[in-house]
């Protein structure tokens, strides 16, 4: 009889791995503690961040807003809003299982809007401060385009602006330390 030739079946193709996102949008709820200076307090807020790329070092920009919150400086009550913009470099480790740990180092500019609430002359004041910023975070990977993240961040403003209200005058400096914790969602795009 004629020889029987073996037929080789091609192995099934492995499904392609999902593409790594080149842009991450992070949105989270934050609690900021402003410490030192004339008044210290804890305020709720929101944080929005954009990370560009998926390499071990990527640029990150962010914007956080907290307030309004009340504080007391020199016996005068204030209502204050804070907005902080920052530019950073993020260093991330390789993903281990479902988690990815990262740290960020950069600079922040903080915009403060104050209004005295216990004086007859209630005048608004807007000021700013610049300083270094650092953060550490944890990203929990999912099979979807979004993943939960947690972030602890700190900024120091060595030349924090003066709080001023008429007729009281100078009431001391605004808080130079801004410490916060954020929990939110990160979306991978592109």
Short mmCIF file of N, CA, C and O in Angstrom, two decimals, residues 21-135:
data_model
loop_
_atom_site.label_atom_id
_atom_site.label_comp_id
_atom_site.label_asym_id
_atom_site.label_seq_id
_atom_site.Cartn_x
_atom_site.Cartn_y
_atom_site.Cartn_z
N UNK A 21 -1.13 51.35 26.84
CA UNK A 21 -1.61 52.71 26.68
C UNK A 21 -0.45 53.70 26.69
O UNK A 21 0.48 53.57 27.48
N UNK A 22 -0.51 54.68 25.80
CA UNK A 22 0.53 55.71 25.74
C UNK A 22 0.13 56.97 26.49
O UNK A 22 0.92 57.88 26.61
N UNK A 23 -1.09 57.02 26.97
CA UNK A 23 -1.58 58.18 27.69
C UNK A 23 -2.49 57.69 28.81
O UNK A 23 -3.36 56.86 28.58
N UNK A 24 -2.26 58.18 30.02
CA UNK A 24 -3.10 57.81 31.16
C UNK A 24 -3.73 59.07 31.74
O UNK A 24 -3.03 60.04 32.03
N UNK A 25 -5.05 59.04 31.89
CA UNK A 25 -5.79 60.12 32.54
C UNK A 25 -6.23 59.61 33.90
O UNK A 25 -6.88 58.58 34.00
N UNK A 26 -5.85 60.33 34.95
CA UNK A 26 -6.19 59.96 36.32
C UNK A 26 -7.14 60.99 36.91
O UNK A 26 -6.90 62.20 36.79
N UNK A 27 -8.19 60.53 37.56
CA UNK A 27 -9.14 61.40 38.23
C UNK A 27 -9.45 60.79 39.58
O UNK A 27 -9.77 59.60 39.67
N UNK A 28 -9.32 61.60 40.66
CA UNK A 28 -9.55 61.05 41.98
C UNK A 28 -10.04 62.06 42.98
O UNK A 28 -9.90 63.28 42.79
N UNK A 29 -10.60 61.55 44.07
CA UNK A 29 -11.01 62.37 45.21
C UNK A 29 -9.83 62.41 46.17
O UNK A 29 -9.16 61.41 46.40
N UNK A 30 -9.59 63.58 46.73
CA UNK A 30 -8.43 63.75 47.58
C UNK A 30 -8.79 64.43 48.90
O UNK A 30 -9.79 65.14 48.99
N UNK A 31 -7.97 64.19 49.88
CA UNK A 31 -8.05 64.90 51.17
C UNK A 31 -6.69 65.55 51.37
O UNK A 31 -5.67 64.85 51.38
N UNK A 32 -6.66 66.87 51.47
CA UNK A 32 -5.41 67.62 51.64
C UNK A 32 -5.31 68.18 53.04
O UNK A 32 -6.27 68.76 53.55
N UNK A 33 -4.16 67.99 53.64
CA UNK A 33 -3.87 68.60 54.95
C UNK A 33 -2.85 69.71 54.70
O UNK A 33 -1.79 69.45 54.16
N UNK A 34 -3.21 70.94 55.06
CA UNK A 34 -2.28 72.05 54.97
C UNK A 34 -1.76 72.31 56.37
O UNK A 34 -2.53 72.49 57.31
N UNK A 35 -0.44 72.26 56.52
CA UNK A 35 0.18 72.28 57.85
C UNK A 35 1.19 73.40 57.97
O UNK A 35 1.88 73.74 57.01
N UNK A 36 1.32 73.90 59.21
CA UNK A 36 2.29 74.95 59.50
C UNK A 36 1.70 76.31 59.20
O UNK A 36 0.54 76.46 58.86
N UNK A 37 2.51 77.33 59.32
CA UNK A 37 2.04 78.68 59.02
C UNK A 37 1.02 79.17 60.03
O UNK A 37 0.93 78.68 61.15
N UNK A 38 0.21 80.12 59.61
CA UNK A 38 -0.76 80.75 60.50
C UNK A 38 -1.95 79.86 60.81
O UNK A 38 -2.59 80.00 61.83
N UNK A 39 -2.28 78.93 59.90
CA UNK A 39 -3.42 78.07 60.14
C UNK A 39 -3.26 76.73 59.45
O UNK A 39 -2.72 76.65 58.35
N UNK A 40 -3.71 75.67 60.09
CA UNK A 40 -3.65 74.32 59.53
C UNK A 40 -5.06 73.74 59.48
O UNK A 40 -5.87 74.01 60.36
N UNK A 41 -5.33 72.93 58.45
CA UNK A 41 -6.65 72.32 58.32
C UNK A 41 -6.59 71.16 57.33
O UNK A 41 -5.59 70.94 56.68
N UNK A 42 -7.69 70.42 57.22
CA UNK A 42 -7.84 69.35 56.25
C UNK A 42 -9.01 69.73 55.34
O UNK A 42 -10.06 70.16 55.83
N UNK A 43 -8.81 69.56 54.02
CA UNK A 43 -9.84 69.97 53.07
C UNK A 43 -10.07 68.90 52.02
O UNK A 43 -9.13 68.25 51.58
N UNK A 44 -11.33 68.72 51.57
CA UNK A 44 -11.61 67.80 50.47
C UNK A 44 -11.26 68.45 49.14
O UNK A 44 -11.20 69.67 49.03
N UNK A 45 -11.06 67.61 48.13
CA UNK A 45 -10.76 68.17 46.82
C UNK A 45 -10.80 67.11 45.74
O UNK A 45 -11.15 65.95 45.97
N UNK A 46 -10.41 67.52 44.52
CA UNK A 46 -10.30 66.61 43.39
C UNK A 46 -8.92 66.78 42.76
O UNK A 46 -8.30 67.83 42.87
N UNK A 47 -8.46 65.71 42.10
CA UNK A 47 -7.14 65.72 41.48
C UNK A 47 -7.26 65.13 40.08
O UNK A 47 -7.88 64.08 39.89
N UNK A 48 -6.69 65.83 39.10
CA UNK A 48 -6.68 65.37 37.71
C UNK A 48 -5.23 65.34 37.25
O UNK A 48 -4.49 66.30 37.45
N UNK A 49 -4.81 64.19 36.63
CA UNK A 49 -3.42 64.04 36.20
C UNK A 49 -3.37 63.40 34.82
O UNK A 49 -4.25 62.61 34.46
N UNK A 50 -2.34 63.72 34.06
CA UNK A 50 -2.09 63.11 32.75
C UNK A 50 -0.65 62.61 32.74
O UNK A 50 0.28 63.38 32.99
N UNK A 51 -0.47 61.31 32.44
CA UNK A 51 0.87 60.71 32.31
C UNK A 51 1.07 60.37 30.83
O UNK A 51 0.21 59.76 30.21
N UNK A 52 2.20 60.79 30.27
CA UNK A 52 2.49 60.63 28.85
C UNK A 52 3.49 59.50 28.63
O UNK A 52 4.68 59.68 28.87
N UNK A 53 3.03 58.35 28.17
CA UNK A 53 3.93 57.26 27.83
C UNK A 53 3.80 56.06 28.74
O UNK A 53 3.03 56.05 29.70
N UNK A 54 4.59 55.01 28.42
CA UNK A 54 4.57 53.78 29.20
C UNK A 54 5.97 53.28 29.51
O UNK A 54 6.17 52.14 29.87
N UNK A 55 6.96 54.12 29.38
CA UNK A 55 8.34 53.74 29.69
C UNK A 55 8.58 53.83 31.19
O UNK A 55 7.74 54.32 31.93
N UNK A 56 9.77 53.41 31.63
CA UNK A 56 10.05 53.51 33.07
C UNK A 56 10.06 54.95 33.60
O UNK A 56 9.74 55.17 34.76
N UNK A 57 10.40 55.95 32.77
CA UNK A 57 10.35 57.36 33.16
C UNK A 57 9.44 58.10 32.19
O UNK A 57 9.67 58.08 30.98
N UNK A 58 8.39 58.74 32.72
CA UNK A 58 7.45 59.48 31.87
C UNK A 58 7.13 60.83 32.51
O UNK A 58 7.13 60.95 33.73
N UNK A 59 6.83 61.85 31.68
CA UNK A 59 6.38 63.13 32.23
C UNK A 59 4.92 63.05 32.66
O UNK A 59 4.12 62.35 32.05
N UNK A 60 4.61 63.78 33.72
CA UNK A 60 3.25 63.83 34.27
C UNK A 60 2.93 65.27 34.61
O UNK A 60 3.75 65.98 35.18
N UNK A 61 1.71 65.70 34.27
CA UNK A 61 1.23 67.02 34.69
C UNK A 61 -0.06 66.80 35.47
O UNK A 61 -0.80 65.83 35.24
N UNK A 62 -0.33 67.68 36.41
CA UNK A 62 -1.51 67.51 37.24
C UNK A 62 -2.11 68.82 37.68
O UNK A 62 -1.46 69.87 37.65
N UNK A 63 -3.37 68.75 38.09
CA UNK A 63 -4.08 69.90 38.63
C UNK A 63 -4.97 69.39 39.75
O UNK A 63 -5.74 68.43 39.58
N UNK A 64 -4.85 70.01 40.92
CA UNK A 64 -5.68 69.67 42.06
C UNK A 64 -6.37 70.90 42.60
O UNK A 64 -5.80 71.99 42.60
N UNK A 65 -7.61 70.74 43.05
CA UNK A 65 -8.37 71.84 43.64
C UNK A 65 -8.93 71.34 44.95
O UNK A 65 -9.51 70.24 45.02
N UNK A 66 -8.76 72.13 46.02
CA UNK A 66 -9.33 71.76 47.31
C UNK A 66 -10.00 72.97 47.94
O UNK A 66 -9.57 74.10 47.76
N UNK A 67 -11.06 72.70 48.67
CA UNK A 67 -11.78 73.76 49.36
C UNK A 67 -13.24 73.79 48.93
O UNK A 67 -13.68 72.95 48.17
N UNK A 68 -13.97 74.73 49.45
CA UNK A 68 -13.50 75.74 50.39
C UNK A 68 -13.36 75.14 51.79
O UNK A 68 -14.04 74.19 52.14
N UNK A 69 -12.44 75.71 52.54
CA UNK A 69 -12.29 75.30 53.92
C UNK A 69 -12.03 76.53 54.77
O UNK A 69 -11.60 77.57 54.28
N UNK A 70 -12.37 76.41 56.04
CA UNK A 70 -12.23 77.54 56.97
C UNK A 70 -10.99 77.33 57.82
O UNK A 70 -10.67 76.21 58.22
N UNK A 71 -10.29 78.43 58.10
CA UNK A 71 -9.14 78.39 58.99
C UNK A 71 -9.09 79.68 59.78
O UNK A 71 -9.73 80.67 59.43
N UNK A 72 -8.34 79.64 60.86
CA UNK A 72 -8.20 80.80 61.74
C UNK A 72 -6.74 81.21 61.77
O UNK A 72 -5.86 80.38 62.01
N UNK A 73 -6.47 82.49 61.51
CA UNK A 73 -5.11 83.02 61.52
C UNK A 73 -5.10 84.32 62.31
O UNK A 73 -5.76 85.28 61.93
N UNK A 74 -4.38 84.34 63.40
CA UNK A 74 -4.28 85.55 64.21
C UNK A 74 -5.62 86.03 64.74
O UNK A 74 -5.84 87.24 64.86
N UNK A 75 -6.53 85.12 65.02
CA UNK A 75 -7.84 85.49 65.54
C UNK A 75 -8.83 85.91 64.47
O UNK A 75 -9.95 86.30 64.78
N UNK A 76 -8.45 85.85 63.22
CA UNK A 76 -9.34 86.21 62.11
C UNK A 76 -9.69 84.94 61.35
O UNK A 76 -8.82 84.14 61.00
N UNK A 77 -10.98 84.74 61.09
CA UNK A 77 -11.43 83.59 60.34
C UNK A 77 -11.32 83.83 58.84
O UNK A 77 -11.60 84.93 58.35
N UNK A 78 -10.87 82.82 58.11
CA UNK A 78 -10.73 82.90 56.66
C UNK A 78 -11.44 81.73 56.01
O UNK A 78 -11.53 80.64 56.57
N UNK A 79 -11.94 81.95 54.83
CA UNK A 79 -12.39 80.86 53.95
C UNK A 79 -11.41 80.85 52.79
O UNK A 79 -11.13 81.88 52.20
N UNK A 80 -10.89 79.65 52.47
CA UNK A 80 -9.82 79.56 51.49
C UNK A 80 -10.08 78.46 50.47
O UNK A 80 -10.63 77.41 50.80
N UNK A 81 -9.68 78.71 49.23
CA UNK A 81 -9.63 77.73 48.14
C UNK A 81 -8.18 77.57 47.75
O UNK A 81 -7.41 78.54 47.79
N UNK A 82 -7.78 76.38 47.35
CA UNK A 82 -6.41 76.13 46.87
C UNK A 82 -6.48 75.39 45.54
O UNK A 82 -7.21 74.42 45.41
N UNK A 83 -5.67 75.83 44.59
CA UNK A 83 -5.50 75.12 43.32
C UNK A 83 -4.00 74.91 43.13
O UNK A 83 -3.22 75.85 43.29
N UNK A 84 -3.60 73.69 42.82
CA UNK A 84 -2.19 73.35 42.66
C UNK A 84 -1.97 72.71 41.30
O UNK A 84 -2.62 71.71 40.98
N UNK A 85 -1.06 73.28 40.51
CA UNK A 85 -0.64 72.69 39.24
C UNK A 85 0.78 72.18 39.43
O UNK A 85 1.59 72.82 40.10
N UNK A 86 1.07 71.01 38.85
CA UNK A 86 2.41 70.45 39.02
C UNK A 86 2.90 69.80 37.75
O UNK A 86 2.13 69.37 36.90
N UNK A 87 4.24 69.75 37.62
CA UNK A 87 4.93 69.08 36.51
C UNK A 87 5.93 68.13 37.16
O UNK A 87 6.71 68.55 38.02
N UNK A 88 5.91 66.85 36.74
CA UNK A 88 6.71 65.83 37.40
C UNK A 88 7.32 64.86 36.41
O UNK A 88 6.94 64.81 35.24
N UNK A 89 8.22 64.04 36.93
CA UNK A 89 8.72 62.86 36.22
C UNK A 89 8.31 61.67 37.07
O UNK A 89 8.55 61.64 38.28
N UNK A 90 7.65 60.68 36.42
CA UNK A 90 7.18 59.48 37.11
C UNK A 90 8.12 58.33 36.79
O UNK A 90 8.41 58.06 35.63
N UNK A 91 8.60 57.67 37.82
CA UNK A 91 9.42 56.47 37.68
C UNK A 91 8.58 55.30 38.17
O UNK A 91 8.13 55.29 39.31
N UNK A 92 8.38 54.30 37.29
CA UNK A 92 7.54 53.16 37.65
C UNK A 92 8.32 51.87 37.53
O UNK A 92 9.18 51.73 36.66
N UNK A 93 8.01 50.95 38.41
CA UNK A 93 8.63 49.62 38.32
C UNK A 93 7.86 48.79 37.30
O UNK A 93 6.80 49.18 36.83
N UNK A 94 8.39 47.64 36.94
CA UNK A 94 7.66 46.73 36.07
C UNK A 94 6.46 46.20 36.83
O UNK A 94 6.52 46.01 38.04
N UNK A 95 5.40 45.98 36.11
CA UNK A 95 4.19 45.45 36.76
C UNK A 95 4.48 44.09 37.37
O UNK A 95 5.07 43.23 36.73
N UNK A 96 4.12 43.92 38.63
CA UNK A 96 4.28 42.63 39.30
C UNK A 96 2.87 42.14 39.62
O UNK A 96 2.21 42.69 40.50
N UNK A 97 2.43 41.14 38.88
CA UNK A 97 1.06 40.67 39.08
C UNK A 97 0.09 41.74 38.62
O UNK A 97 0.17 42.23 37.52
N UNK A 98 -0.78 42.13 39.50
CA UNK A 98 -1.78 43.15 39.17
C UNK A 98 -1.41 44.53 39.67
O UNK A 98 -2.20 45.46 39.54
N UNK A 99 -0.26 44.71 40.28
CA UNK A 99 0.08 46.01 40.86
C UNK A 99 1.28 46.64 40.17
O UNK A 99 2.15 45.97 39.65
N UNK A 100 1.27 47.95 40.18
CA UNK A 100 2.40 48.72 39.66
C UNK A 100 2.64 49.87 40.63
O UNK A 100 1.75 50.65 40.92
N UNK A 101 3.86 49.96 41.14
CA UNK A 101 4.23 51.00 42.10
C UNK A 101 5.00 52.07 41.34
O UNK A 101 5.80 51.77 40.46
N UNK A 102 4.76 53.35 41.68
CA UNK A 102 5.48 54.44 41.04
C UNK A 102 5.76 55.57 42.02
O UNK A 102 5.10 55.68 43.06
N UNK A 103 6.77 56.37 41.70
CA UNK A 103 7.08 57.58 42.47
C UNK A 103 7.18 58.73 41.48
O UNK A 103 7.48 58.53 40.30
N UNK A 104 6.91 59.94 41.98
CA UNK A 104 6.99 61.14 41.16
C UNK A 104 7.78 62.21 41.89
O UNK A 104 7.66 62.34 43.11
N UNK A 105 8.58 62.96 41.13
CA UNK A 105 9.31 64.11 41.66
C UNK A 105 9.15 65.26 40.68
O UNK A 105 9.21 65.06 39.47
N UNK A 106 8.92 66.45 41.22
CA UNK A 106 8.73 67.60 40.33
C UNK A 106 8.57 68.90 41.10
O UNK A 106 9.03 69.05 42.23
N UNK A 107 7.87 69.84 40.47
CA UNK A 107 7.64 71.16 41.03
C UNK A 107 6.16 71.49 40.96
O UNK A 107 5.45 71.01 40.07
N UNK A 108 5.70 72.30 41.91
CA UNK A 108 4.29 72.68 41.97
C UNK A 108 4.16 74.18 42.15
O UNK A 108 5.02 74.82 42.77
N UNK A 109 3.08 74.72 41.60
CA UNK A 109 2.71 76.11 41.86
C UNK A 109 1.30 76.07 42.45
O UNK A 109 0.43 75.37 41.95
N UNK A 110 1.15 76.79 43.54
CA UNK A 110 -0.13 76.78 44.28
C UNK A 110 -0.75 78.16 44.23
O UNK A 110 -0.07 79.16 44.48
N UNK A 111 -2.03 78.23 43.90
CA UNK A 111 -2.78 79.47 43.87
C UNK A 111 -3.75 79.45 45.04
O UNK A 111 -4.52 78.48 45.20
N UNK A 112 -3.71 80.48 45.87
CA UNK A 112 -4.56 80.57 47.07
C UNK A 112 -5.54 81.72 46.91
O UNK A 112 -5.15 82.82 46.53
N UNK A 113 -6.80 81.48 47.22
CA UNK A 113 -7.82 82.53 47.23
C UNK A 113 -8.40 82.57 48.64
O UNK A 113 -8.97 81.58 49.11
N UNK A 114 -8.20 83.70 49.35
CA UNK A 114 -8.64 83.86 50.73
C UNK A 114 -9.67 84.97 50.83
O UNK A 114 -9.60 85.96 50.11
N UNK A 115 -10.58 84.80 51.78
CA UNK A 115 -11.54 85.86 52.10
C UNK A 115 -11.79 85.82 53.60
O UNK A 115 -12.16 84.80 54.15
N UNK A 116 -11.55 86.95 54.26
CA UNK A 116 -11.79 87.04 55.71
C UNK A 116 -13.30 86.93 55.96
O UNK A 116 -14.10 87.56 55.28
N UNK A 117 -13.67 86.11 56.94
CA UNK A 117 -15.10 85.89 57.21
C UNK A 117 -15.55 86.51 58.52
O UNK A 117 -16.75 86.57 58.78
N UNK A 118 -14.62 86.99 59.36
CA UNK A 118 -15.01 87.51 60.67
C UNK A 118 -14.74 89.00 60.80
O UNK A 118 -14.80 89.52 61.91
N UNK A 119 -14.44 89.68 59.72
CA UNK A 119 -14.18 91.12 59.76
C UNK A 119 -15.28 91.87 59.03
O UNK A 119 -15.91 91.34 58.11
N UNK A 120 -15.49 93.12 59.41
CA UNK A 120 -16.50 93.95 58.75
C UNK A 120 -16.10 94.21 57.30
O UNK A 120 -16.94 94.29 56.41
N UNK A 121 -14.79 94.37 57.05
CA UNK A 121 -14.29 94.57 55.69
C UNK A 121 -13.84 93.22 55.17
O UNK A 121 -12.78 92.72 55.53
N UNK A 122 -14.66 92.58 54.34
CA UNK A 122 -14.34 91.25 53.82
C UNK A 122 -13.77 91.40 52.41
O UNK A 122 -14.50 91.50 51.45
N UNK A 123 -12.46 91.47 52.35
CA UNK A 123 -11.79 91.66 51.06
C UNK A 123 -11.11 90.35 50.64
O UNK A 123 -10.48 89.69 51.46
N UNK A 124 -11.25 90.01 49.37
CA UNK A 124 -10.62 88.79 48.86
C UNK A 124 -9.16 89.05 48.54
O UNK A 124 -8.76 90.16 48.18
N UNK A 125 -8.37 88.00 48.65
CA UNK A 125 -6.94 88.09 48.38
C UNK A 125 -6.54 86.85 47.57
O UNK A 125 -6.93 85.74 47.90
N UNK A 126 -5.76 87.03 46.52
CA UNK A 126 -5.25 85.91 45.72
C UNK A 126 -3.74 85.99 45.75
O UNK A 126 -3.16 87.05 45.54
N UNK A 127 -3.09 84.86 46.01
CA UNK A 127 -1.62 84.82 46.08
C UNK A 127 -1.16 83.46 45.55
O UNK A 127 -1.97 82.58 45.30
N UNK A 128 0.15 83.31 45.39
CA UNK A 128 0.68 82.06 44.88
C UNK A 128 1.99 81.71 45.57
O UNK A 128 2.63 82.55 46.20
N UNK A 129 2.37 80.45 45.44
CA UNK A 129 3.64 79.95 45.99
C UNK A 129 4.16 78.86 45.07
O UNK A 129 3.39 78.19 44.38
N UNK A 130 5.47 78.69 45.05
CA UNK A 130 6.13 77.69 44.21
C UNK A 130 7.03 76.84 45.09
O UNK A 130 7.68 77.34 46.00
N UNK A 131 7.10 75.52 44.80
CA UNK A 131 7.95 74.65 45.58
C UNK A 131 8.06 73.25 45.01
O UNK A 131 7.39 72.91 44.03
N UNK A 132 8.90 72.41 45.62
CA UNK A 132 9.07 71.03 45.15
C UNK A 132 7.90 70.14 45.58
O UNK A 132 7.20 70.43 46.55
N UNK A 133 7.72 69.05 44.82
CA UNK A 133 6.63 68.11 45.08
C UNK A 133 7.15 66.68 44.91
O UNK A 133 8.01 66.41 44.09
N UNK A 134 6.61 65.76 45.72
CA UNK A 134 6.95 64.34 45.61
C UNK A 134 5.68 63.53 45.86
O UNK A 134 4.77 63.99 46.57
N UNK A 135 5.62 62.34 45.26
CA UNK A 135 4.44 61.48 45.43
C UNK A 135 4.85 60.03 45.27
O UNK A 135 5.85 59.71 44.64
#
